[in-house]
Amino acid sequence: MADLQLDDVTKVFVEDDGNEITAVDEVSLAIDDGEFLVLVGPSGCGKSTTLRMVAGLETVSDGAIRLGGSVINDAKPAERDIAMVFQSYALYPHMTVRENMSFGLEESTSMPDDEIASTVEDAATMLGIDDLLERKPDDLSGGQQQRVALGRAIVRDPEVFLLDEPLSNLDAKLRAQMRTELQRLQEDLGVATIYVTHDQTEAMTMADKIAILNDGQLQQVGTPLECYHEPANLFVASFIGEPSMNFFDVSRDGETLVHDDFTYELTSAVASELGDHDELVLGIRPEDIELRSTQDDTHSYETFVDVVEPMGNENNVYLTFDADSTETFVATIDGLNHVEDGQSVIAHVPEDAIHIFDRASGSALRNRTLDTQAMPEPQL
Amino acid sequence: MDSLRNSIKRLNPLSASDSDFLESMPFWLPATALVLLFVYGAIGWNVIISFTGWSGLGQPDYTNFTLEMYRQMPSDPDFMASLRNTIALLVAFTGVSLVVGLGLALLVDRKIRFESTFRTIYLLPMALSFVVTAIFWSWMYASNGLINTTLSGLGLGWLAHDWLGDPRFKLAAVIFALVWQFSGYCMIVYLAGLRSIPNDHYEAARIDGASTLTLYRRIIIPQLRSSTVGATVVLMVFALKAFDFIYVMFGTNPGRSVDILAVTMYREAFSSSEWAYGAAIAVVLFALALTIIGPYAYTQYKRGAL
Amino acid sequence: MATTTTDESEHTETESGLELRRIALYGALLALVGAYLSPLYSGLTTAFKTQEAYRNTSPLQPPLEGFTIDPWVTAGSELAFAMVNSFAMVIPAAVLSALFGSLTAYGLTKVDWRGQVFVLVLFLAAVFIPYQAVLVPLRQFWSMIGLSQLHPRGELVELTITHIAYGIPICTILFRSYYQTLDSELIEAARLDGASLARIYRKIVLPLSLPMFAVTLIYQFTQVWNDFLFALVLLSNRSNYVVTLELNALAGSMATDYSVQMAGAFIAALPTILVYILFGEQFAKGQTL
């Protein structure tokens, strides 16, 4: 019932000097009931503007926003049956937690006072902040304020939750904790949620579905693993994943990809997917590069270790093709695997893991193949 | 197709920002209407009156307009003297107040004890009416007042003067008293500027081996530019309208050595009933103020400070 | 800094140099205190002196011989009615211009529509306009409205309204600079909570503006209490005189009696001095915008 739909939604800002800036360009999205959609992209990509249009805090320049089938473009924020959690939490500093959480119910419903009180208390209990109800926001820790902001949204019992970078003000540890807690909460409530973040880790770990925006344009919508393994274009491939995918500008010579430092032979099946595109980008995820000690097949290259970043569980190894070169690419290996700066190693780039993009348009021509072993089904 | 949709959008009277405009009107419209009437309406009316030649009893004649009022200004020695004095007051008062205020701010900013007490004392004159301060200073400058008695006490009796009677000293005496009243204001403006300079700058300069003098001359004072600009505008505009002090000290006719446009305007209009001439002098004052606030308001706007 | 070095028993050369500089600094600060307070000091000593003591002693000398409070009694009885008039005018003028300023700044800052910057430029310019440019029309305007004919106190009402109108621009600018620092997500949250603009003002903005109301009220109180020019132009009936006007008249009629003049000046300044001493921080804030 509550499916939210954005059809070609566009936002054009007109600057004082008459310049028009398209912040959001014909974005179309659909969020089903109970779905957790993460809108992710670098800062300034239009993700917050999109969210604010859904909230009714920005006008829609063009296109339509539908909630449960009816267009809500011109509905006032309060009439949209949505609740929002702001980046700054926007807790009313002069009101107690209880007053903060009741305010929306008092303003927008005719709910009697005792019912408001019990709704607020229920939500507070669910969030574990029931003992903070009489305190003022300034007396609370960041994590507690975060919960109050969530509670304020929950009591409204909205059709859609909007969350604007809600975890960005928390420290790393609390952020990780709140991430799982938010997910659990959203599952329990079963309310459609749009979650805006610039942090691809949050997007990957929390989303049912990710929508990636860049320069106001939607790049890809898909499950986290789809976006990770089957990026639609160079932008998505580089944005999702940490450390980022390695890219090599190559040109095609028959069934061979030619780079300044190496050549890469393709099988005919793969080469045939490339159509008549000749100027290409070869992509490979750091964890798909295997480091070996002996050269044994065509997709192995002698490289030199430039820098090793030990992360504990794994090592990020920055490699060069030439001992003096500063152009590095990165491979991720097991943390117990020992390599040293300056060491020479053989990097193996398996063909089933490579991505190939058209350099001019950036769109993916071939993505890695996935067998069940590479992507096991979740086992519960 | 797109342009059609856009134009439909623009015609839609219920778009959110339009309804914001309508909904917000009750908040700003009454006050804006009052300001438009009392400030801008009155200024326009004043300009019109200045063209009517209205004087004496009766009402202005709004059917005959003349530039006569403006034409007679250059040949009116009172007006020209006032203009000169106004500009002298504006320059000297502003300059000295800024220097004294900066000095006070630098002294107070040296992590002193009882800082707020010192600040409170230096700023105190700002809380007083010009009527009050003019009365205090009339007594300070009197022949047996504090200044002359102190000079005599220090063996400097030959310096004692009839400060408010001698045309050579009248304007300077007024400027001195006004600096006393306003330097505290400059001090707090500069203090706010000094406090907004990050501590890192002081520390970085220390590590670079800068002496205290160099630190202030090269690092700190250049960063007080916007404080200086803001204070200068306030002081200059005040100097243009410094009416109360001179009027209370000297009356409607303070004499050519200390007459300023604000006083001349009042005398012409409200003492001599030369309403149109008074209005014309007021227009000149207004134009002078515009040359000061115009660029300021424009740069504030450009910097996005509004 | 100086306080920590004094605790140490051993002074190096630079430390004692520092010490000397601190002494010079405090010396300069104290000398300036003397200079800044001297007009008030000479006024205060004189206000307690008999005419004879005034003639025979320096204003530097405290009023030990020839001490009297007669000047205060004389000035006080002269100024009493004008003090009442001033209060009757200042309180509504300060409260209403602050309230208008707050409402206007809210409407122009926290609600988004084009053209509000233009209105704000008008307000900013109005802060600085020399009032001479409006005096003649102002007198014309009020004589056309004719409140003074309707009621003997009409002039005072005219003056109060005038002060409200001319106080609005500065109050608006003061509140605006404050509202700009207010998190706009607060207002947006309240809109999503379903509050109307009026409810947001009443429930969120107004309670959060109380510190700024203190600043603005103090600014306007001082400004309006100290005003002389508008009162001079608008009040003609002596019984309506506000305290600045009456003090000027008193000084004119007792030109040679500095004792009464000084006592009168202190009485007229007392409310603003009290406000200043009690709310110095807020006063300074209003001055620096």
PDB file of C-alpha atoms in Angstrom, chain A residues 14 52 55 57 77-78 82 84 86-88 90-95 103-104 107-108 152 156, chain C residues 112 114 183-196 199-200 203-205 207-208:
ATOM      1  CA  VAL A  14      17.849  29.021  -9.860  1.00  0.00           C
ATOM      2  CA  ARG A  52      13.933  16.660   0.988  1.00  0.00           C
ATOM      3  CA  ALA A  55       9.695  15.117   2.666  1.00  0.00           C
ATOM      4  CA  LEU A  57      10.888  20.504   2.274  1.00  0.00           C
ATOM      5  CA  PRO A  77       5.207  18.121   4.644  1.00  0.00           C
ATOM      6  CA  ALA A  78       2.809  17.368   7.473  1.00  0.00           C
ATOM      7  CA  ILE A  82       6.195  10.582   6.505  1.00  0.00           C
ATOM      8  CA  MET A  84      12.202  12.193   9.044  1.00  0.00           C
ATOM      9  CA  PHE A  86      17.704  14.754  10.490  1.00  0.00           C
ATOM     10  CA  GLN A  87      21.459  14.725  10.366  1.00  0.00           C
ATOM     11  CA  SER A  88      21.656  17.139  13.302  1.00  0.00           C
ATOM     12  CA  ALA A  90      16.954  18.634  15.186  1.00  0.00           C
ATOM     13  CA  LEU A  91      15.761  17.933  18.705  1.00  0.00           C
ATOM     14  CA  TYR A  92      13.975  20.920  20.223  1.00  0.00           C
ATOM     15  CA  PRO A  93      16.534  21.987  22.824  1.00  0.00           C
ATOM     16  CA  HIS A  94      14.030  23.631  25.193  1.00  0.00           C
ATOM     17  CA  MET A  95      11.732  20.608  25.381  1.00  0.00           C
ATOM     18  CA  PHE A 103       5.126  17.408  19.702  1.00  0.00           C
ATOM     19  CA  GLY A 104       4.375  15.864  16.320  1.00  0.00           C
ATOM     20  CA  GLU A 107       0.435  19.191  16.190  1.00  0.00           C
ATOM     21  CA  SER A 108      -0.740  16.786  13.521  1.00  0.00           C
ATOM     22  CA  ARG A 152      10.175  11.080  17.442  1.00  0.00           C
ATOM     23  CA  ARG A 156       4.212   9.241  14.180  1.00  0.00           C
TER      24      ARG A 156
ATOM     25  CA  ASP C 112      12.103  30.598   2.362  1.00  0.00           C
ATOM     26  CA  ARG C 114      12.563  34.960  -3.008  1.00  0.00           C
ATOM     27  CA  ASP C 183      19.554  25.094  13.030  1.00  0.00           C
ATOM     28  CA  SER C 184      17.080  25.208  10.155  1.00  0.00           C
ATOM     29  CA  GLU C 185      16.541  21.464  10.569  1.00  0.00           C
ATOM     30  CA  LEU C 186      14.712  22.367  13.793  1.00  0.00           C
ATOM     31  CA  ILE C 187      12.163  24.353  11.845  1.00  0.00           C
ATOM     32  CA  GLU C 188      11.934  21.653   9.193  1.00  0.00           C
ATOM     33  CA  ALA C 189      11.424  18.995  11.851  1.00  0.00           C
ATOM     34  CA  ALA C 190       8.590  21.054  13.299  1.00  0.00           C
ATOM     35  CA  ARG C 191       7.027  21.447   9.856  1.00  0.00           C
ATOM     36  CA  LEU C 192       7.186  17.687   9.371  1.00  0.00           C
ATOM     37  CA  ASP C 193       5.640  17.384  12.809  1.00  0.00           C
ATOM     38  CA  GLY C 194       2.708  19.278  11.366  1.00  0.00           C
ATOM     39  CA  ALA C 195       3.116  22.650  13.054  1.00  0.00           C
ATOM     40  CA  SER C 196       1.997  25.773  11.172  1.00  0.00           C
ATOM     41  CA  ARG C 199       2.798  27.369  15.906  1.00  0.00           C
ATOM     42  CA  ILE C 200       6.492  26.922  15.035  1.00  0.00           C
ATOM     43  CA  LYS C 203       6.415  26.729  20.341  1.00  0.00           C
ATOM     44  CA  ILE C 204       9.961  26.568  18.961  1.00  0.00           C
ATOM     45  CA  VAL C 205      11.364  29.911  17.839  1.00  0.00           C
ATOM     46  CA  PRO C 207      11.236  30.054  23.495  1.00  0.00           C
ATOM     47  CA  LEU C 208      14.648  29.757  21.852  1.00  0.00           C
TER      48      LEU C 208
END
